[in-house]
mmCIF file of C-alpha atoms in Angstrom:
data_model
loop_
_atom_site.group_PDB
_atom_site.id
_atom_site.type_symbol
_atom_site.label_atom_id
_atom_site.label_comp_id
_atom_site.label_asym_id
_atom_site.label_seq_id
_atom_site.Cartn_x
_atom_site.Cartn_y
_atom_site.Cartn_z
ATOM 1 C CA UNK A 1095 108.523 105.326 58.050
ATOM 2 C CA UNK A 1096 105.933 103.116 59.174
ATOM 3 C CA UNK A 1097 108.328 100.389 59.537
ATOM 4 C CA UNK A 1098 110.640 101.976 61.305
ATOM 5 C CA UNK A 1099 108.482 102.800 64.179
ATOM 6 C CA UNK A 1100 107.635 99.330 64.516
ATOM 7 C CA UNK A 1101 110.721 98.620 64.219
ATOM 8 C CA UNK A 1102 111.949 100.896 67.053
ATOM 9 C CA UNK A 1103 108.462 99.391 69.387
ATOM 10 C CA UNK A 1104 109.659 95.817 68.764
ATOM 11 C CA UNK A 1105 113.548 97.063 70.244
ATOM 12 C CA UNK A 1106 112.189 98.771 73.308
ATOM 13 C CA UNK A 1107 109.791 95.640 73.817
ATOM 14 C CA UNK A 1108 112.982 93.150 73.577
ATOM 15 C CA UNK A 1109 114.918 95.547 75.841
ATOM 16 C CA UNK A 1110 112.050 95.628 78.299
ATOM 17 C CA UNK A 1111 111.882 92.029 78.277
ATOM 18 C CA UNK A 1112 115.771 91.595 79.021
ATOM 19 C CA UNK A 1113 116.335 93.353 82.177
ATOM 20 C CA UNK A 1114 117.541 90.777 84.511
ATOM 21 C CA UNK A 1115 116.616 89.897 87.546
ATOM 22 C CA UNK A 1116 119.861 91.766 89.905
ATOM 23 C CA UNK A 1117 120.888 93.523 92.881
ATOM 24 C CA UNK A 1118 118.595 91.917 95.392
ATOM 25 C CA UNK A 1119 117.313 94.357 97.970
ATOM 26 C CA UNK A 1120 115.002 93.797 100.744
ATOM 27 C CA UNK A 1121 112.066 95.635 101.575
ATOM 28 C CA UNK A 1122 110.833 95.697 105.075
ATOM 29 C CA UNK A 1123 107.769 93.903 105.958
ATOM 30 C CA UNK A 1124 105.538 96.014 107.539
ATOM 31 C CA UNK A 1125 104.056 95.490 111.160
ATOM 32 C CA UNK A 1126 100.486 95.397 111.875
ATOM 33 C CA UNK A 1127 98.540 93.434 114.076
ATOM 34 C CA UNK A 1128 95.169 92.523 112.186
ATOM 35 C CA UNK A 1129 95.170 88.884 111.247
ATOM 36 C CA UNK A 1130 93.732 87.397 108.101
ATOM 37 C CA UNK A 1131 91.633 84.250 108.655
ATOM 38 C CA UNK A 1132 89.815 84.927 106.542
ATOM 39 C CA UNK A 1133 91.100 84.359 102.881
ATOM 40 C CA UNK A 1134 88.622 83.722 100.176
ATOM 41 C CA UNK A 1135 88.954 80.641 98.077
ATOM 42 C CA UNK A 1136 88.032 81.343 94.258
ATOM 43 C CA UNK A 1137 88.438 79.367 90.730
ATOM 44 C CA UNK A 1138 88.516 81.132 87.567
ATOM 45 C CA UNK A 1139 85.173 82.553 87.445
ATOM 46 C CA UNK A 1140 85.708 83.922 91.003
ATOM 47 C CA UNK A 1141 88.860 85.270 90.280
ATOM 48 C CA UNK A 1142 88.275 87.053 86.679
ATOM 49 C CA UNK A 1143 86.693 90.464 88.042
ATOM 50 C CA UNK A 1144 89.554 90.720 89.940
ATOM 51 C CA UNK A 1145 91.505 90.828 87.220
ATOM 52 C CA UNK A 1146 89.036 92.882 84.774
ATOM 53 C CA UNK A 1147 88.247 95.830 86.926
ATOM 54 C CA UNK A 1148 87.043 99.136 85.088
ATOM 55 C CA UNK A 1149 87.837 101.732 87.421
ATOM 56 C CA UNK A 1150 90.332 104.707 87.969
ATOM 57 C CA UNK A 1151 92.942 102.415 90.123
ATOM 58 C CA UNK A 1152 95.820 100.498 89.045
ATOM 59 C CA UNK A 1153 96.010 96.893 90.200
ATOM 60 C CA UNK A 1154 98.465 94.691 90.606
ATOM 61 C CA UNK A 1155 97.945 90.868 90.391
ATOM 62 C CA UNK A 1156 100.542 88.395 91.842
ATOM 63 C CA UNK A 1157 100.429 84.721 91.583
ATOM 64 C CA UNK A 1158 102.782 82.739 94.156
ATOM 65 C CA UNK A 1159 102.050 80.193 96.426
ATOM 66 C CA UNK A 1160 103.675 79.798 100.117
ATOM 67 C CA UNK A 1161 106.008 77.398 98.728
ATOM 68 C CA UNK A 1162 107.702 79.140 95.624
ATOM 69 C CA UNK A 1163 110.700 80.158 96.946
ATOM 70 C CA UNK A 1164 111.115 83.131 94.112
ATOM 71 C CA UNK A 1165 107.767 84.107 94.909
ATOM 72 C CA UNK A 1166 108.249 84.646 98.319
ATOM 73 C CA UNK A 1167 111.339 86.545 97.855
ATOM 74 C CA UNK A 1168 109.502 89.147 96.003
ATOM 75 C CA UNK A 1169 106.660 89.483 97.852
ATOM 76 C CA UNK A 1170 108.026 91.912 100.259
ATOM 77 C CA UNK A 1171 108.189 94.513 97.054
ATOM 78 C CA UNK A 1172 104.494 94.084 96.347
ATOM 79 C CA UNK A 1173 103.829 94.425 100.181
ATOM 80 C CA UNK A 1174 106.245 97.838 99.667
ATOM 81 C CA UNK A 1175 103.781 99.050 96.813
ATOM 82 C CA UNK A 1176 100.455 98.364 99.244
ATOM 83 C CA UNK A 1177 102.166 100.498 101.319
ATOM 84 C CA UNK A 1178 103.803 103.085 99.455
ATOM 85 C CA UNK A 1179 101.235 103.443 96.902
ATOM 86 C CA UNK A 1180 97.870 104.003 98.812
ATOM 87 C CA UNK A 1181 97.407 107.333 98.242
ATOM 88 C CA UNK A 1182 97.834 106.752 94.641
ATOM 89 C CA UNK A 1183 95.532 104.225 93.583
ATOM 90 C CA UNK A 1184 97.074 100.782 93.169
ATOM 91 C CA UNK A 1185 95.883 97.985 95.006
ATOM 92 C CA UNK A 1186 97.824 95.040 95.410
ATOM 93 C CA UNK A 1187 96.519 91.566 94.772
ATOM 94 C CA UNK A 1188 98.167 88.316 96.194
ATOM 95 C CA UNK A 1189 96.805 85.332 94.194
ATOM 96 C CA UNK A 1190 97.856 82.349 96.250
ATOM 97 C CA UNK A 1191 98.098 78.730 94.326
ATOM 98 C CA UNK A 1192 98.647 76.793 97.144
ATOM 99 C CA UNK A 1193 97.087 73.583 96.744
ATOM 100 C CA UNK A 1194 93.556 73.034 98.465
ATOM 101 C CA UNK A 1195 95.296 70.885 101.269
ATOM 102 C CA UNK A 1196 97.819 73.989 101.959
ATOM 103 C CA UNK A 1197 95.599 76.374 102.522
ATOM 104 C CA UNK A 1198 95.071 76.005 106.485
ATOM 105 C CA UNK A 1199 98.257 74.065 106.480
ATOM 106 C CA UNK A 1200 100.650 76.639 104.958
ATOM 107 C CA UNK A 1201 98.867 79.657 103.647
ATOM 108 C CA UNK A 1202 96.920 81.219 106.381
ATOM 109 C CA UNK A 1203 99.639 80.262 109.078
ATOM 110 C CA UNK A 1204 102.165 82.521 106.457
ATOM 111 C CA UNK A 1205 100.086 85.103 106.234
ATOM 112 C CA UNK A 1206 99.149 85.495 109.554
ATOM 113 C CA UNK A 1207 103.334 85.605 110.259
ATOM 114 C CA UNK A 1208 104.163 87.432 107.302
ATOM 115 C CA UNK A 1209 101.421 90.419 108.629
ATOM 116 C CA UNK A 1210 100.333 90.900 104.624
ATOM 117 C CA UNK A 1211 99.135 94.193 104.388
ATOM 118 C CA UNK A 1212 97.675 93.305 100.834
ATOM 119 C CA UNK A 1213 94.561 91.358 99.797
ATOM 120 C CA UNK A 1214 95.191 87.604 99.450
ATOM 121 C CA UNK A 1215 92.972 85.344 97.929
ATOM 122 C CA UNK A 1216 93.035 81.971 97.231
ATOM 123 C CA UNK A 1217 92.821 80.359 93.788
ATOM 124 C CA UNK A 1218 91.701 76.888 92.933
ATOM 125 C CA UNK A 1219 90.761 75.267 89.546
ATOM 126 C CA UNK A 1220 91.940 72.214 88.296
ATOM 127 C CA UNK A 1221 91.528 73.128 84.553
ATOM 128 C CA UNK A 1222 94.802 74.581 84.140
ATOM 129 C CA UNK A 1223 93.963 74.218 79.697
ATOM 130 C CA UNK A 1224 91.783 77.234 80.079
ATOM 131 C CA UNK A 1225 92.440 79.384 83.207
ATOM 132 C CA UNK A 1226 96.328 79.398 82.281
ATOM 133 C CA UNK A 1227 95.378 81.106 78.487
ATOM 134 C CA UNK A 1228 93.122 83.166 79.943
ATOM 135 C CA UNK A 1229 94.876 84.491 82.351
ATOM 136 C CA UNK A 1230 97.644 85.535 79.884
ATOM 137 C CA UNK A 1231 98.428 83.952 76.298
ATOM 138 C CA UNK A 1232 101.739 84.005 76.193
ATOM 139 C CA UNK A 1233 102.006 82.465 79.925
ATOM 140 C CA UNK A 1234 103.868 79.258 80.104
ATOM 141 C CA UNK A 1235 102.121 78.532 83.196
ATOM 142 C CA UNK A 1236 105.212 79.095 85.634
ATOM 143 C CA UNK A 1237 105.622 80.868 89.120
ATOM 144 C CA UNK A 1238 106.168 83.649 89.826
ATOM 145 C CA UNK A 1239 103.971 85.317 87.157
ATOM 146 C CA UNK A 1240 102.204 89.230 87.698
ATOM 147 C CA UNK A 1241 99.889 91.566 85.727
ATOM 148 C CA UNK A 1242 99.769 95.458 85.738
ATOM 149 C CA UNK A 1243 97.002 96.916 84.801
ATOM 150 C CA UNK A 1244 94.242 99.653 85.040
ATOM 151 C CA UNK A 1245 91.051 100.352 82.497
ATOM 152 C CA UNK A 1246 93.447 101.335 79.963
ATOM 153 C CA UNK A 1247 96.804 99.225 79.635
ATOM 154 C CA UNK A 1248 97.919 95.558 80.681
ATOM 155 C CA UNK A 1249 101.116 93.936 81.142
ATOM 156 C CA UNK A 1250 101.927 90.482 81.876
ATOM 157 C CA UNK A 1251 105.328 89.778 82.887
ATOM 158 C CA UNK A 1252 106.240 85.719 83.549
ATOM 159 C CA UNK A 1253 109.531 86.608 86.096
ATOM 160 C CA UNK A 1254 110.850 87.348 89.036
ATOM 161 C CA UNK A 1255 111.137 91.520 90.256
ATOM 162 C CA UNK A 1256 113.603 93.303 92.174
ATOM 163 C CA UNK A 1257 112.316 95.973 94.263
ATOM 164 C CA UNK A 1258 113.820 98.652 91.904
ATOM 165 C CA UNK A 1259 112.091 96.657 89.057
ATOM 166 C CA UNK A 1260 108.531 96.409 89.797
ATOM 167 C CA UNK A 1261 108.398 99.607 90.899
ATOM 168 C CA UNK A 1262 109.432 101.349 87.400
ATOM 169 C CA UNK A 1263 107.273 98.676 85.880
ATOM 170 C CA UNK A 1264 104.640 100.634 87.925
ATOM 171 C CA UNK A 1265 105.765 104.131 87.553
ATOM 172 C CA UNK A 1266 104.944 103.698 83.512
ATOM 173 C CA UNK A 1267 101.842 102.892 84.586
ATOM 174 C CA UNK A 1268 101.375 105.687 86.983
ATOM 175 C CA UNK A 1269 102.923 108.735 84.549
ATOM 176 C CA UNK B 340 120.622 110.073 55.184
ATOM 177 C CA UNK B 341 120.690 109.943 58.850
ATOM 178 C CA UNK B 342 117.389 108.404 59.286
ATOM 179 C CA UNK B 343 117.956 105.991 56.565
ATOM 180 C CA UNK B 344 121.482 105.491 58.426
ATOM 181 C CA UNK B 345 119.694 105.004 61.922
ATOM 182 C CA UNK B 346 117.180 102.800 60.506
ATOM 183 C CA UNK B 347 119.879 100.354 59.008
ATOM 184 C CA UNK B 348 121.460 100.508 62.476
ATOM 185 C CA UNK B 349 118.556 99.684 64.617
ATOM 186 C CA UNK B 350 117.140 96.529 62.155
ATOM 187 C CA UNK B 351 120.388 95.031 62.525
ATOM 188 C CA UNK B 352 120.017 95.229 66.122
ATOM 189 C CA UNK B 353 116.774 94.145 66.127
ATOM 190 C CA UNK B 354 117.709 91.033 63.655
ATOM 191 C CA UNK B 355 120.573 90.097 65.125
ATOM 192 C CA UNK B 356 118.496 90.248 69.150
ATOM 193 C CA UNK B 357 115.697 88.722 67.303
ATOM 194 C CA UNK B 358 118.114 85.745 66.226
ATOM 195 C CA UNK B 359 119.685 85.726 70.046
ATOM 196 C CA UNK B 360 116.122 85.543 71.960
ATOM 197 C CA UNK B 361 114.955 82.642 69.441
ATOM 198 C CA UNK B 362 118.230 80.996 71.084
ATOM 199 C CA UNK B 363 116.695 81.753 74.398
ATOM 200 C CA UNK B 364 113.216 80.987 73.780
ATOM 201 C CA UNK B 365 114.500 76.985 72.867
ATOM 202 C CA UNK B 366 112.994 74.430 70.873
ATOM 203 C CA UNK B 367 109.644 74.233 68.896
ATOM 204 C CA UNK B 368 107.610 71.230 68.240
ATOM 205 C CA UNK B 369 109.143 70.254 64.423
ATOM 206 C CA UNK B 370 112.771 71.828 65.390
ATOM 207 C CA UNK B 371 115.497 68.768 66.157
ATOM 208 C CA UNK B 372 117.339 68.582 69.578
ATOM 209 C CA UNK B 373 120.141 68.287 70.694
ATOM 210 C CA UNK B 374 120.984 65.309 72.598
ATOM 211 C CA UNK B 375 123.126 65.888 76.034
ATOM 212 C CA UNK B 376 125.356 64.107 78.536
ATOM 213 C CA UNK B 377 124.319 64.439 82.167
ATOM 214 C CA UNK B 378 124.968 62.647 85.297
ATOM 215 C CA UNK B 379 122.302 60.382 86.630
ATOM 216 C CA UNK B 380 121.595 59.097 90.093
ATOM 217 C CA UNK B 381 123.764 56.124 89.616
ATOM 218 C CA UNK B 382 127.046 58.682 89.027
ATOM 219 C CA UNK B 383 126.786 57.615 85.559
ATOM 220 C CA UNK B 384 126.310 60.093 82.585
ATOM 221 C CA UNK B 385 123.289 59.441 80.426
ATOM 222 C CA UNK B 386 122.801 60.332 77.160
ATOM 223 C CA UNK B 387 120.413 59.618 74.345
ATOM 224 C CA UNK B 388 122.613 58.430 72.032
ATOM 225 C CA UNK B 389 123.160 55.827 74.585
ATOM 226 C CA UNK B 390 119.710 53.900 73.640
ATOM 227 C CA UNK B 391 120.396 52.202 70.982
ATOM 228 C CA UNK B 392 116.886 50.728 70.467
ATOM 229 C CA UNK B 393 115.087 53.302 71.313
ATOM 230 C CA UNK B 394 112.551 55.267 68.816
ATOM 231 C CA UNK B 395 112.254 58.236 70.706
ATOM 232 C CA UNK B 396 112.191 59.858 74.584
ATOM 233 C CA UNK B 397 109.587 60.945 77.007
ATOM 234 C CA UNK B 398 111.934 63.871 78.295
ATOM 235 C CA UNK B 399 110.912 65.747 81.756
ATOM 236 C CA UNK B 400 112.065 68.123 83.470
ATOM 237 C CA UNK B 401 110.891 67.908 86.862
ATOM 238 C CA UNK B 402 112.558 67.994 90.106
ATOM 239 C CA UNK B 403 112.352 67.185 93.872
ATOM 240 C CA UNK B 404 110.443 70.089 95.500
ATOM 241 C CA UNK B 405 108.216 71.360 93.491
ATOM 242 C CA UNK B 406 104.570 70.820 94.357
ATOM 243 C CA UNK B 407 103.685 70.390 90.870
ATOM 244 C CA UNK B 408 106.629 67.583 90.021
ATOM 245 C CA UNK B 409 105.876 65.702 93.416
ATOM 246 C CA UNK B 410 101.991 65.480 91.889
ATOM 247 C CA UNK B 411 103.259 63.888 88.711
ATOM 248 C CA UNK B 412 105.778 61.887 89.929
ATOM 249 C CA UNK B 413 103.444 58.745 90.127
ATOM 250 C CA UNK B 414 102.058 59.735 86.793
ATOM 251 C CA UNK B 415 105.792 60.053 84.975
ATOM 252 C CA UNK B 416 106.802 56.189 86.627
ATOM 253 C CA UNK B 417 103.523 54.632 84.850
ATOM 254 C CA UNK B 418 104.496 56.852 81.846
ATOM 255 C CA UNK B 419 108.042 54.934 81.909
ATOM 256 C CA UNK B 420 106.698 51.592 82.539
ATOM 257 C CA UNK B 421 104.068 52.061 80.276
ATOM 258 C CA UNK B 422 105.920 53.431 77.279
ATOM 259 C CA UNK B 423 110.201 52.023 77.872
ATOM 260 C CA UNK B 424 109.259 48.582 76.185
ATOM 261 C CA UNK B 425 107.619 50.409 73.066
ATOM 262 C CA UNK B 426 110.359 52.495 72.784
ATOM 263 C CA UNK B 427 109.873 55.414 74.055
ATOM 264 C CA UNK B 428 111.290 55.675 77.491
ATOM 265 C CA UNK B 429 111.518 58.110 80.341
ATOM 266 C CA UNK B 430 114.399 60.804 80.915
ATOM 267 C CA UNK B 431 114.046 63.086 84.210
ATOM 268 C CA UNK B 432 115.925 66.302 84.388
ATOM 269 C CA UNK B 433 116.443 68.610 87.268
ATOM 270 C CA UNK B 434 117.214 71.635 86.141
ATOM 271 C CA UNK B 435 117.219 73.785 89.199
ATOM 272 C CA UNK B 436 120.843 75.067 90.881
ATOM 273 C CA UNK B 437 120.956 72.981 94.009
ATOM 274 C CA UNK B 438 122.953 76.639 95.394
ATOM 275 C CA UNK B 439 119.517 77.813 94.989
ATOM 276 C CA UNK B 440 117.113 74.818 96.147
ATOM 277 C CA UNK B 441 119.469 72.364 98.344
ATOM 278 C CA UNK B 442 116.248 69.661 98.493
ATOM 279 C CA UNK B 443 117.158 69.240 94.697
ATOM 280 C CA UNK B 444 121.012 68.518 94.998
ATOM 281 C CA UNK B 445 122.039 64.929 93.821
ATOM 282 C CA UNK B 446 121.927 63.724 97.422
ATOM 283 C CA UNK B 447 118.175 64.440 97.515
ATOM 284 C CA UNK B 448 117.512 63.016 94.123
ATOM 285 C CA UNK B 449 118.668 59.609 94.997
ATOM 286 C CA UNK B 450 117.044 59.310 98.159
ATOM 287 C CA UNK B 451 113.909 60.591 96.191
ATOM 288 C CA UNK B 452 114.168 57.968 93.306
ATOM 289 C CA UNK B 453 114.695 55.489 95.772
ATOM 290 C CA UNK B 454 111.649 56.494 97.846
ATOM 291 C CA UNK B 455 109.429 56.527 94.854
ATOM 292 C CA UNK B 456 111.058 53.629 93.045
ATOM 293 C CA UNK B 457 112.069 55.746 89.583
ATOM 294 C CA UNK B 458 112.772 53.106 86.785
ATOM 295 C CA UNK B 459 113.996 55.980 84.584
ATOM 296 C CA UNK B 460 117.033 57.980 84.546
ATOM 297 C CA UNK B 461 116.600 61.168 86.891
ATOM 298 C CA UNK B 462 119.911 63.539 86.088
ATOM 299 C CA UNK B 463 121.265 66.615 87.061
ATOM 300 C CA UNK B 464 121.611 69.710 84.695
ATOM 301 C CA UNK B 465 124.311 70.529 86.796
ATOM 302 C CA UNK B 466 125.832 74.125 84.240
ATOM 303 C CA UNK B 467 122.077 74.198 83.264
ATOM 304 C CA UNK B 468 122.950 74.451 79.749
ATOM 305 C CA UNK B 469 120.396 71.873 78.756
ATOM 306 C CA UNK B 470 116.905 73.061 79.730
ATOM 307 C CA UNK B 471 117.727 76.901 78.240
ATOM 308 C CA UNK B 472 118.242 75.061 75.163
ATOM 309 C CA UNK B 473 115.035 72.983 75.137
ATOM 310 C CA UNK B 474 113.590 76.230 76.187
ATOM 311 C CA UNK B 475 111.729 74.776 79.793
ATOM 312 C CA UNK B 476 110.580 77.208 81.863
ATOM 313 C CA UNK B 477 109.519 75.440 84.769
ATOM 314 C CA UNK B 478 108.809 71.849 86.568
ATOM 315 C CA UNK B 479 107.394 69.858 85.859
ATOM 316 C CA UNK B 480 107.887 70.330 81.488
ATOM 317 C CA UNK B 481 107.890 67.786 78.764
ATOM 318 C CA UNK B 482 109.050 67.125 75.613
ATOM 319 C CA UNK B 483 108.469 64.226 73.572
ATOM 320 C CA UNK B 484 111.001 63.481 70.836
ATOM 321 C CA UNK B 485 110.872 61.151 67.921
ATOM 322 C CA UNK B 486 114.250 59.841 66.556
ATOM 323 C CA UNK B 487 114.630 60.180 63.153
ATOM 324 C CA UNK B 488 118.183 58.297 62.390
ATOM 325 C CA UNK B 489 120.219 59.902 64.660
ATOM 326 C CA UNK B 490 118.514 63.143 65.074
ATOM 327 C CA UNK B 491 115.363 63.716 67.890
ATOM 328 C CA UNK B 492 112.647 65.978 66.433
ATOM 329 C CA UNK B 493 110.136 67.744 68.973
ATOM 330 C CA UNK B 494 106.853 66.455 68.807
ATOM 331 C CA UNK B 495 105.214 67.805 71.769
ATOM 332 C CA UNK B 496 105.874 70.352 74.150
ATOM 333 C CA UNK B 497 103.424 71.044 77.468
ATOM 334 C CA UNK B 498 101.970 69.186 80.182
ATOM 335 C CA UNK B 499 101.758 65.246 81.064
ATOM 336 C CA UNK B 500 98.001 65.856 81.270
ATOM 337 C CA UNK B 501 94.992 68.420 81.946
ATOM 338 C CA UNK B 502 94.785 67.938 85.683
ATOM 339 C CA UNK B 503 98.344 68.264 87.328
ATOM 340 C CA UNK B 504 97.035 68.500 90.861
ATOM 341 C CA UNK B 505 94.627 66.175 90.759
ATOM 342 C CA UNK B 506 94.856 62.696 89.164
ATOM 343 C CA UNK B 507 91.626 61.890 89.958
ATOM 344 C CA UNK B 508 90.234 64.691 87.384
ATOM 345 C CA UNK B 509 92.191 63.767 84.220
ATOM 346 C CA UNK B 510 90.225 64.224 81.401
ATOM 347 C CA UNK B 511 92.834 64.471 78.554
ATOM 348 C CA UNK B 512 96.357 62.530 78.839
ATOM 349 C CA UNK B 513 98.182 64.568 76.796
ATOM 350 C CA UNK B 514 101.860 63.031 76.789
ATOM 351 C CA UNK B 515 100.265 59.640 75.756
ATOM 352 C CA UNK B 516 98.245 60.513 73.191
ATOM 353 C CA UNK B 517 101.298 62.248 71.907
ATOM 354 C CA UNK B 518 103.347 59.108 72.321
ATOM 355 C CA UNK B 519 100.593 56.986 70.778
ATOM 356 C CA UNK B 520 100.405 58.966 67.887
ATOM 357 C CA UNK B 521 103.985 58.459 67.115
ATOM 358 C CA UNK B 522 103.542 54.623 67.471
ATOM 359 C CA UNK B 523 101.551 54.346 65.037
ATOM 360 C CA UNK B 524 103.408 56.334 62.898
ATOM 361 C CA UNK B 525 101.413 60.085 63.059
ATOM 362 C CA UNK B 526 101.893 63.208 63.941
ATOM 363 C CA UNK B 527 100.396 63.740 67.291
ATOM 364 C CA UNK B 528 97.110 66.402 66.983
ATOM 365 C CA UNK B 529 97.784 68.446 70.147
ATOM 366 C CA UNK B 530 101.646 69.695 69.968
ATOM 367 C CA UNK B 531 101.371 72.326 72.997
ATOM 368 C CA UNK B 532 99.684 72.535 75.427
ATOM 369 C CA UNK B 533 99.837 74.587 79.135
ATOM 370 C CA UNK B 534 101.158 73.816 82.367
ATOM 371 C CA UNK B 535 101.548 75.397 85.538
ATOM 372 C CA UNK B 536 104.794 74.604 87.124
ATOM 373 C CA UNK B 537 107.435 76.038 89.400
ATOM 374 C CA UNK B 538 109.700 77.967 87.644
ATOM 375 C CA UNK B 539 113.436 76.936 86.951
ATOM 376 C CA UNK B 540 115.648 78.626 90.250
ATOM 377 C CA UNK B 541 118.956 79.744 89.079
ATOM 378 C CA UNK B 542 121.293 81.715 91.175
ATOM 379 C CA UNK B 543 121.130 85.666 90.579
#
């Protein structure tokens, strides 16, 4: 009997694993006027509480960088959750991995234009061997890559979203 | 009966999906690969079986536009010039759908090769058929193969080195100790190792 549950949690994992990246929809960007100079540049050690909070909210991490075209595609969906989701508890992070030189180049100009409603912060560290593991063990180290997660639970999921997708990829976290 | 019946059902789903995603998931360091015939900046297709003398590849996939694989480009030309006359030359792949990325069509990668002077081939996985079946994710991604008669086992998997943004901060050189191994005759000691990396666009 044993077996056959893990059987049955190893199908639903595969199956969760397969749903495909589809039927594209956009989310609106919303309008507001603050501007974000100021985005915090971090390496690993700056960036690890943010990703190992203890507290009653849900978070969810998003690395992407200005010029990742599949990152930026998606990025209106997180902005959707900010947004949506305030009342609920989940906070949106926007880990940027622009290089150094990009960051008053590229990132803060985008920003500014894109009006992100979430938190963006900047992430530098050249020692890719031990942030990338950390980060996730089973990450290949490619972009677009996101984590779900509150005190209890954690998902890692190395893709892309559609707007319908990361937001039932939320809803298991929030039922 | 019915459990027994439903349990029978579901393992050979799970097998047989198990069996598919291994597919998917591409090669391991130890598996052989298959060798593949792609067109190359020159409008020729390239092919390993087409180097005769050679004892093995430094495959990459890397392409025109991705931060990552414009950092490494000067790093994968000294890999070429450094390694072709042992034996173990250079192959670039693109493997992203120029429908997707238009920077990364053929046109682009000749004027690119030509700006940076590639001595290597630099082709086009133009069905993307090859890259799913080495099982890279993203550029820039290498494999090193060894040929054993006619057959190219996968001896390393990962990054060129531990610094791909900054040359200047290399502290392991991962692809050539890999490579050096082999030329001696050993198995390298670090098979896989990380690497950040754009990830492969295909169309939806």
């Amino acid at each position: 009997m044993r077996i056959f549950f893990i059987v049955i949690i190893c199908f639903t994992t595969f199956l969760s694993c397969k749903r495909q990246e589809k039927e594209e929809t956009k989310a609106e960007i919303i309008e507001v006027t603050s501007k974000k100079e100021n985005i915090p540049t971090v390496d690993y050690s700056g960036l690890e509480p943010y990703l190992t909070k203890n507290d009653d909210k849900i978070y969810v991490v998003n690395f992407w960088a200005t010029w990742c075209k599949p990152c930026v595609e998606e990025l209106p969906y997180f902005e959707a959750i900010t947004q949506r989701y305030k009342e609920n508890n989940v906070e949106v992070l926007l880990v940027s991995l622009d290089f150094p030189n990009q960051k008053e180049s590229r990132l803060i100009p985008f920003v500014n234009k894109k009006k992100l409603l979430s938190k963006v912060i900047h992430f530098d560290d050249e020692n890719e061997q031990e942030w990338i593991p950390k980060i996730n063990n089973n990450w290949t180290g490619a972009i677009p890559a996101t984590i779900i997660y509150n005190k209890n639970r954690r998902k890692f999921y190395e893709r892309s979203f559609t707007e319908k997708e990361l937001e039932s990829e939320l809803q298991t976290f929030l039922n | 009966m019915q459990t027994i019946k439903a349990f029978l059902v579901l393992t050979t789903l799970v097998v047989t999906t198990f069996l598919s995603k291994e597919i998917e998931k591409g090669y391991k360091v130890g598996d052989f690969a298959d060798d593949f015939r792609l067109e190359n900046i020159d409008g020729k297709m390239v092919s390993m079986a087409d180097y005769k003398d050679a004892k093995g590849f430094i495959l990459v996939f890397t392409c025109n536009t991705c931060p990552y694989s414009v950092a490494n480009e000067d790093r994968i030309i000294a890999l070429d010039k450094k390694y072709k006359s042992k034996g173990y030359p250079v192959i670039a792949i693109n493997p992203n759908d120029p429908a997707v990325v238009p920077a990364d069509d053929m046109a682009s990668m000749k004027e690119r090769a030509k700006e940076k002077g590639f001595s290597f081939p630099y082709l086009l996985d133009k069905e993307q058929k090859v890259y799913p079946k080495y099982g890279a994710t993203k550029t820039p991604h290498v494999f090193v193969l060894n040929k054993e008669k006619s057959k190219y086992r996968v001896e390393y998997i990962g990054a060129i080195d531990d610094s791909s943004r900054n040359p200047n901060n290399v502290k392991e050189k991962f692809v050539e100790d890999a490579v050096e191994a082999l030329l001696v005759g050993k198995k390298p000691e670090k098979v896989y190792t990380r690497a950040i990396g754009c990830s492969i666009k295909v169309a939806n």
